[in-house]
Tab-separated table of C-alpha atoms in Angstrom:
chain	number	residue	atom	x	y	z
A	1	MET	CA	94.049	104.730	63.129
A	2	ARG	CA	95.979	104.665	59.840
A	3	GLN	CA	92.683	104.346	57.994
A	4	GLU	CA	91.273	107.386	59.797
A	5	LEU	CA	94.369	109.448	58.984
A	6	LYS	CA	93.861	108.812	55.271
A	7	SER	CA	91.157	111.456	55.392
A	8	LEU	CA	93.927	114.051	55.854
A	9	PRO	CA	96.430	115.406	53.312
A	10	LYS	CA	99.503	113.147	53.337
A	11	THR	CA	101.926	115.651	54.865
A	12	LEU	CA	99.472	116.536	57.596
A	13	ALA	CA	98.671	112.867	58.196
A	14	ASP	CA	102.387	112.129	58.645
A	15	ASP	CA	102.756	114.935	61.190
A	16	VAL	CA	99.726	113.752	63.146
A	17	ALA	CA	100.946	110.146	63.029
A	18	ARG	CA	104.346	111.097	64.435
A	19	ASN	CA	102.732	112.825	67.377
A	20	LEU	CA	100.400	109.891	68.031
A	21	VAL	CA	103.346	107.489	67.977
A	22	MET	CA	105.052	109.593	70.649
A	23	VAL	CA	101.867	109.596	72.721
A	24	ALA	CA	101.818	105.790	72.614
A	25	ARG	CA	105.500	105.509	73.507
A	26	LEU	CA	105.411	107.929	76.433
A	27	LEU	CA	101.958	107.344	77.886
A	28	ASP	CA	102.952	104.835	80.575
A	29	GLY	CA	106.388	106.148	81.545
A	30	GLU	CA	106.196	109.893	80.919
A	31	PRO	CA	102.503	110.812	80.687
A	32	GLU	CA	103.069	114.566	80.933
A	33	GLU	CA	105.203	114.529	77.779
A	34	ALA	CA	102.654	112.274	76.101
A	35	TYR	CA	100.017	114.861	76.938
A	36	GLN	CA	102.008	117.604	75.202
A	37	TYR	CA	102.294	115.523	72.022
A	38	SER	CA	98.587	114.763	72.163
A	39	ARG	CA	97.767	118.473	72.266
A	40	VAL	CA	99.802	119.041	69.115
A	41	ALA	CA	97.971	116.206	67.348
A	42	LEU	CA	94.673	117.643	68.560
A	43	ARG	CA	95.445	121.065	67.124
A	44	LEU	CA	96.346	119.480	63.781
A	45	ALA	CA	93.422	117.080	63.432
A	46	SER	CA	90.660	117.539	65.982
A	47	ARG	CA	88.087	115.920	63.671
A	48	VAL	CA	89.822	112.540	63.678
A	49	ALA	CA	88.339	110.167	66.265
A	50	ALA	CA	91.665	108.418	66.928
A	51	VAL	CA	93.240	111.756	67.787
A	52	ARG	CA	90.446	112.625	70.203
A	53	GLU	CA	90.759	109.215	71.838
A	54	ALA	CA	94.557	109.510	72.201
A	55	ALA	CA	94.157	112.994	73.659
A	56	GLY	CA	91.597	111.598	76.066
A	57	PHE	CA	93.930	108.902	77.374
A	58	ALA	CA	96.825	111.363	77.707
A	59	SER	CA	94.573	113.676	79.739
A	60	TYR	CA	93.296	110.753	81.802
A	61	MET	CA	96.832	109.566	82.650
A	62	THR	CA	97.765	113.049	83.840
A	63	GLN	CA	94.570	113.294	85.937
A	64	ARG	CA	93.013	115.991	83.768
A	65	TYR	CA	89.689	114.235	84.073
A	66	SER	CA	87.497	117.018	82.740
A	67	GLU	CA	89.542	117.281	79.535
A	68	ALA	CA	89.660	113.492	79.238
A	69	LEU	CA	85.890	113.199	79.528
A	70	THR	CA	85.410	115.825	76.826
A	71	GLU	CA	87.730	114.001	74.434
A	72	PHE	CA	86.225	110.572	75.129
A	73	ARG	CA	82.731	111.886	74.536
A	74	ALA	CA	83.836	113.421	71.248
A	75	ALA	CA	85.483	110.166	70.122
A	76	ARG	CA	82.364	108.203	71.044
A	77	ARG	CA	80.124	110.556	69.067
A	78	MET	CA	82.375	110.152	66.027
A	79	THR	CA	82.587	106.361	66.146
A	80	GLY	CA	79.426	105.240	67.932
A	81	ARG	CA	81.515	102.708	69.882
A	82	ALA	CA	80.858	101.939	73.530
A	83	ASP	CA	84.312	100.649	74.488
A	84	LEU	CA	85.243	103.982	76.127
A	85	TRP	CA	82.280	103.809	78.501
A	86	PRO	CA	84.200	102.399	81.520
A	87	VAL	CA	86.993	104.958	81.335
A	88	MET	CA	84.439	107.734	80.929
A	89	ALA	CA	82.777	106.514	84.122
A	90	ASP	CA	86.144	106.484	85.859
A	91	CYS	CA	86.632	110.114	84.827
A	92	GLU	CA	83.421	110.866	86.720
A	93	ARG	CA	85.018	109.287	89.769
A	94	GLY	CA	88.116	111.392	89.239
A	95	LEU	CA	85.922	114.491	89.192
A	96	GLY	CA	84.455	113.521	92.561
A	97	ARG	CA	81.139	112.265	91.141
A	98	PRO	CA	81.025	108.550	92.056
A	99	GLU	CA	77.218	108.523	91.918
A	100	ARG	CA	77.389	109.355	88.202
A	101	ALA	CA	79.835	106.505	87.655
A	102	LEU	CA	77.386	104.143	89.350
A	103	ALA	CA	74.575	105.426	87.169
A	104	MET	CA	76.672	104.758	84.061
A	105	ALA	CA	77.248	101.187	85.259
A	106	GLY	CA	73.520	100.579	84.843
A	107	GLU	CA	73.175	102.107	81.366
A	108	PRO	CA	72.427	100.040	78.196
A	109	GLU	CA	75.911	100.830	76.830
A	110	VAL	CA	77.386	98.318	79.283
A	111	LYS	CA	75.681	95.471	77.427
A	112	GLN	CA	77.544	96.492	74.279
A	113	LEU	CA	80.913	95.935	75.923
A	114	ASP	CA	82.972	92.795	75.427
A	115	LYS	CA	83.961	90.671	78.411
A	116	ALA	CA	87.050	92.750	79.196
A	117	GLY	CA	84.994	95.947	79.017
A	118	GLN	CA	82.345	94.544	81.345
A	119	VAL	CA	85.003	93.558	83.877
A	120	GLU	CA	86.462	97.065	83.617
A	121	MET	CA	83.026	98.551	84.223
A	122	ARG	CA	82.608	96.344	87.284
A	123	LEU	CA	85.957	97.566	88.628
A	124	VAL	CA	84.908	101.186	88.156
A	125	ALA	CA	81.553	100.581	89.848
A	126	ALA	CA	83.227	98.921	92.828
A	127	GLY	CA	85.651	101.838	93.056
A	128	ALA	CA	82.714	104.236	93.083
A	129	ARG	CA	81.147	102.266	95.938
A	130	SER	CA	84.401	102.542	97.874
A	131	ASP	CA	84.550	106.279	97.163
A	132	MET	CA	81.148	106.520	98.864
A	133	GLU	CA	82.436	104.338	101.755
A	134	GLN	CA	80.028	101.550	100.819
A	135	PHE	CA	82.692	98.901	101.316
A	136	ASP	CA	80.448	95.861	101.688
A	137	ALA	CA	78.622	96.897	98.516
A	138	ALA	CA	81.975	97.160	96.724
A	139	VAL	CA	82.733	93.556	97.705
A	140	VAL	CA	79.374	92.381	96.361
A	141	THR	CA	79.848	94.366	93.138
A	142	LEU	CA	83.043	92.461	92.350
A	143	GLN	CA	81.594	89.024	93.063
A	144	SER	CA	81.001	87.553	89.622
A	145	PRO	CA	81.630	84.479	87.453
A	146	GLU	CA	84.783	86.194	86.145
A	147	LEU	CA	86.133	86.471	89.701
A	148	ALA	CA	85.330	82.839	90.490
A	149	SER	CA	86.839	81.507	87.259
A	150	SER	CA	90.178	79.683	87.507
A	151	THR	CA	91.064	80.673	83.945
A	152	VAL	CA	93.576	83.502	83.767
A	153	HIS	CA	92.769	86.412	81.456
A	154	PRO	CA	94.578	89.750	80.997
A	155	TRP	CA	92.206	91.330	83.505
A	156	THR	CA	92.199	88.480	86.080
A	157	ALA	CA	94.989	89.819	88.306
A	158	ARG	CA	93.468	93.291	88.497
A	159	LEU	CA	90.017	91.905	89.310
A	160	ARG	CA	91.351	89.681	92.099
A	161	TYR	CA	93.502	92.504	93.442
A	162	ALA	CA	90.551	94.915	93.520
A	163	TYR	CA	88.488	92.276	95.327
A	164	ALA	CA	91.239	91.812	97.934
A	165	GLU	CA	91.424	95.563	98.498
A	166	ALA	CA	87.661	95.735	98.872
A	167	LEU	CA	87.808	92.955	101.465
A	168	ILE	CA	90.487	94.871	103.394
A	169	ALA	CA	88.314	97.994	103.409
A	170	ALA	CA	85.385	95.899	104.619
A	171	GLY	CA	87.445	94.549	107.518
A	172	ARG	CA	87.823	91.019	106.140
A	173	GLY	CA	91.600	90.710	106.297
A	174	GLU	CA	91.902	86.912	106.314
A	175	GLU	CA	89.893	86.591	103.122
A	176	ALA	CA	91.847	89.458	101.604
A	177	ARG	CA	95.123	87.582	102.085
A	178	GLU	CA	93.759	84.648	100.099
A	179	TRP	CA	92.772	86.903	97.209
A	180	PHE	CA	96.050	88.809	97.195
A	181	ALA	CA	97.740	85.411	96.841
A	182	LYS	CA	95.438	84.542	93.940
A	183	ALA	CA	96.121	87.903	92.324
A	184	ALA	CA	99.885	87.379	92.618
A	185	GLU	CA	99.516	83.922	91.084
A	186	ALA	CA	97.764	85.432	88.047
A	187	ASP	CA	100.262	88.296	87.771
A	188	PRO	CA	103.720	86.949	86.826
A	189	ASP	CA	104.661	90.259	85.169
A	190	GLY	CA	103.949	92.329	88.273
A	191	ALA	CA	101.232	94.537	86.778
A	192	THR	CA	99.823	94.861	90.310
A	193	ASN	CA	101.710	94.965	93.610
A	194	ALA	CA	99.848	91.916	94.894
A	195	SER	CA	103.067	90.210	96.015
A	196	GLU	CA	104.060	93.226	98.094
A	197	ARG	CA	100.604	93.483	99.658
A	198	LEU	CA	100.725	89.790	100.501
A	199	ALA	CA	104.138	90.175	102.127
A	200	GLU	CA	102.892	93.204	104.045
A	201	ILE	CA	100.045	91.171	105.500
A	202	ASP	CA	102.495	88.400	106.439
A	203	GLY	CA	104.795	90.894	108.143
A	204	LEU	CA	107.621	90.578	105.629
A	205	GLU	CA	109.678	93.471	104.344
A	206	PHE	CA	111.235	93.764	100.893
A	207	VAL	CA	114.760	95.181	100.795
A	208	ASP	CA	116.357	96.648	97.697
A	209	ALA	CA	119.770	95.006	97.517
A	210	LEU	CA	120.982	97.744	95.174
A	211	ASP	CA	120.111	100.590	97.540
A	212	PRO	CA	123.383	102.569	98.048
A	213	GLU	CA	122.344	103.618	101.565
A	214	LEU	CA	121.911	99.988	102.584
A	215	GLU	CA	125.317	99.175	101.097
A	216	GLU	CA	126.910	101.978	103.125
A	217	ASP	CA	125.212	100.725	106.301
A	218	ALA	CA	126.530	97.232	105.604
A	219	GLU	CA	130.088	98.554	105.225
A	220	GLN	CA	129.810	100.430	108.520
A	221	ALA	CA	128.525	97.290	110.211
A	222	GLU	CA	131.459	95.282	108.872
A	223	ALA	CA	134.062	97.687	110.300
A	224	PRO	CA	133.642	96.671	114.000
A	225	ALA	CA	133.634	93.028	112.959
A	226	ALA	CA	136.942	93.496	111.142
A	227	ALA	CA	138.411	95.189	114.202
A	228	LYS	CA	137.255	92.348	116.404
A	229	SER	CA	138.946	89.805	114.146
A	230	ARG	CA	142.256	91.627	114.833
A	231	GLY	CA	141.913	91.126	118.561
A	232	GLY	CA	139.349	93.761	119.321
A	233	VAL	CA	141.630	96.724	118.576
A	234	PRO	CA	140.741	98.832	115.558
A	235	ASP	CA	143.606	99.471	113.176
A	236	GLU	CA	144.189	103.215	113.536
A	237	ARG	CA	147.486	103.285	111.680
A	238	GLU	CA	147.774	106.022	109.122
A	239	ILE	CA	149.651	105.849	105.829
A	240	PHE	CA	151.533	109.000	104.934
A	241	GLU	CA	152.124	109.417	101.252
A	242	ASP	CA	154.546	112.348	101.003
A	243	GLU	CA	157.444	113.981	102.843
A	244	GLU	CA	155.300	116.861	104.038
A	245	ASP	CA	153.078	114.473	105.967
A	246	VAL	CA	156.082	112.726	107.489
A	247	GLU	CA	157.610	115.993	108.617
A	248	GLU	CA	154.310	117.043	110.125
A	249	PHE	CA	153.971	113.785	112.043
A	250	TYR	CA	157.562	113.539	113.340
A	251	ASP	CA	159.238	116.451	115.045
A	252	GLU	CA	163.015	116.707	114.596
A	253	ASP	CA	163.428	117.337	118.305
A	254	ASP	CA	161.721	114.085	119.181
A	255	VAL	CA	164.176	111.827	117.337
A	256	GLU	CA	167.950	111.806	117.750
A	257	ILE	CA	169.797	110.137	114.939
A	258	ASP	CA	173.190	108.572	115.616
A	259	GLU	CA	175.151	109.366	112.491
A	260	ASP	CA	177.952	106.898	113.544
A	261	PHE	CA	175.527	103.953	113.866
A	262	ASP	CA	176.929	101.016	111.878
A	263	GLY	CA	173.747	98.967	111.804
A	264	VAL	CA	174.873	96.461	114.493
A	265	VAL	CA	172.782	96.325	117.649
A	266	PRO	CA	174.981	95.723	120.734
A	267	GLU	CA	174.074	92.800	122.984
A	268	ARG	CA	172.430	93.595	126.264
A	269	SER	CA	174.324	92.675	129.405
A	270	THR	CA	173.206	89.873	131.655
A	271	ASP	CA	172.386	92.398	134.347
A	272	ALA	CA	170.226	94.289	131.900
A	273	LYS	CA	168.400	91.092	130.954
A	274	ALA	CA	167.739	90.368	134.619
């Protein structure tokens, strides 16, 4: 990318670079902001392939599939590379044209892809099959040496997860559980939600221990238990913090104060005790 920007005047290249850096930083967490930065870079340097590619990914992440496809096509024309082919096919899916995505999966460009790109293309093709409700075909599409391999690659978890989802859609739940487990095993960083899907199948429920609502419910549940520990009677005593509260609680007419009281309590008579 730096090499491509050298074709621009230095000041302009610096401005474009700053915007591209922001696109990279924001793309995963705040894609809409990343998109805005990408549009600025595009206005400044639309003839730079790296800019068109970055704009394409920003559009793709914000589901602007038509814009993304336009930018990816432009970047591909400028570079002649085929590595954008899978994401271009996925844009066709996003535009509601899964049959075009399937057609792209059979084009010669797929043979130019590296192993990761070929796996990505297989994932897109299986997704297109599912879009067309061809669930058994989606399962077959994902069956490959890469799926059967025990070696873990950056794309292994996603491939196994997609296969498990395809099995679910095809009504093969028991097999799906096995593949969700394999996906979770290959995904220690949690890039997929394979662990959650596995727990869902097993009937388990994840609880967020930091959820404030759950904490409040727990406190309310503890209150009756605390009352029970005091003999089953809740402590309803109230602490009054100022004289105004005391005066409001006690009425002068209710309490007679013996001003001559010397502090000694007289003994009760035997008759009174009886």
